CSV table of C-alpha atoms in Angstrom, one decimal:
chain,number,residue,atom,x,y,z
T,278,UNK,CA,56.4,29.7,166.4
T,279,UNK,CA,53.0,31.2,166.3
T,280,UNK,CA,50.6,29.4,168.4
T,281,UNK,CA,48.0,29.0,165.9
T,282,UNK,CA,50.6,27.4,163.6
T,283,UNK,CA,50.5,23.4,164.3
T,284,UNK,CA,53.8,20.5,163.7
T,285,UNK,CA,53.4,17.3,163.1
T,286,UNK,CA,56.7,14.7,163.1
T,287,UNK,CA,57.5,11.3,162.8
T,288,UNK,CA,60.6,9.8,162.5
T,289,UNK,CA,62.0,6.0,162.2
T,290,UNK,CA,65.2,4.8,162.4
T,291,UNK,CA,66.4,1.2,160.7
T,292,UNK,CA,70.5,0.5,160.1
T,293,UNK,CA,71.8,4.1,161.2
T,294,UNK,CA,69.7,5.5,158.8
T,295,UNK,CA,66.7,7.8,159.5
T,296,UNK,CA,63.8,8.5,158.1
T,297,UNK,CA,61.9,12.2,158.5
T,298,UNK,CA,58.9,13.5,157.9
T,299,UNK,CA,58.1,17.0,159.3
T,300,UNK,CA,54.6,19.5,158.4
T,301,UNK,CA,54.3,22.5,159.4
T,302,UNK,CA,51.2,24.3,159.4
T,303,UNK,CA,51.5,27.7,157.0
T,304,UNK,CA,48.7,30.6,156.2
T,305,UNK,CA,47.2,28.6,153.2
T,306,UNK,CA,48.4,24.9,153.7
T,307,UNK,CA,51.4,23.0,155.0
T,308,UNK,CA,54.9,22.9,154.2
T,309,UNK,CA,56.4,18.8,154.1
T,310,UNK,CA,60.2,18.7,154.9
T,311,UNK,CA,61.1,15.2,154.3
T,312,UNK,CA,65.1,14.1,155.3
T,313,UNK,CA,66.7,10.7,154.9
T,314,UNK,CA,70.0,11.0,156.9
T,315,UNK,CA,72.9,8.9,158.5
T,316,UNK,CA,74.8,5.8,157.1
T,317,UNK,CA,74.2,2.1,156.7
T,318,UNK,CA,77.7,0.7,157.6
T,319,UNK,CA,81.3,1.2,158.4
T,320,UNK,CA,82.8,2.2,155.5
T,321,UNK,CA,79.9,3.8,154.3
T,322,UNK,CA,79.7,8.4,154.0
T,323,UNK,CA,77.2,9.9,155.7
T,324,UNK,CA,74.7,11.1,153.8
T,325,UNK,CA,72.5,13.7,154.2
T,326,UNK,CA,69.0,14.2,151.8
T,327,UNK,CA,66.4,17.6,152.1
T,328,UNK,CA,63.4,17.9,150.6
T,329,UNK,CA,60.4,20.3,151.2
T,330,UNK,CA,57.4,20.4,149.4
T,331,UNK,CA,53.7,22.5,149.5
T,332,UNK,CA,50.5,20.9,150.1
T,333,UNK,CA,46.8,21.5,150.7
T,334,UNK,CA,47.1,18.4,152.4
T,335,UNK,CA,48.4,17.1,155.6
T,336,UNK,CA,50.0,13.9,155.1
T,337,UNK,CA,50.1,13.1,159.4
T,338,UNK,CA,46.2,14.2,159.6
T,339,UNK,CA,45.3,11.9,162.6
T,340,UNK,CA,48.6,12.7,164.7
T,341,UNK,CA,48.8,14.5,167.4
T,342,UNK,CA,50.8,17.8,166.7
T,343,UNK,CA,54.7,18.5,168.7
T,344,UNK,CA,54.7,21.4,170.7
T,345,UNK,CA,57.9,23.3,170.6
T,346,UNK,CA,59.3,21.8,173.7
T,347,UNK,CA,58.5,18.5,172.4
T,348,UNK,CA,60.1,18.8,169.3
T,349,UNK,CA,62.9,20.4,170.4
T,350,UNK,CA,63.4,16.8,173.2
T,351,UNK,CA,63.1,15.0,170.1
T,352,UNK,CA,65.6,16.1,168.0
T,353,UNK,CA,67.7,15.4,170.8
T,354,UNK,CA,67.0,12.3,171.6
T,355,UNK,CA,66.8,11.4,168.3
T,356,UNK,CA,70.4,12.8,167.4
T,357,UNK,CA,72.3,10.8,170.6
T,358,UNK,CA,71.1,7.7,169.3
T,359,UNK,CA,72.7,8.0,166.3
T,360,UNK,CA,75.8,8.9,167.4
T,361,UNK,CA,78.4,6.1,167.1
T,362,UNK,CA,82.1,5.6,169.3
C-alpha cells in the first residue's frame, strides 16, 4: 500500500451477519466497498454481497485510518469470530 494513501474500515456483526465498509483513498477521491456476509440462522445459507462505489468525499471521515498491519489483524479476528463449530 502506498504510504500516501490511507484506508478506513468499520464493521459490525449481529445475528451472524457482518456488515463492513472499507474506504480506500485513491488519486482523485475514494473507493468505497460495502460488504454484507454471513448466515442468520442454522438453516440459512451463507450469503456474501459486495458493492463498490467511487466518491469525492470520505464517508468515514473523522475516524482513524487503519494501517496495513491493523487491517490484516482485524480481518483475521473478524473471521475467527464468525466461525461456527
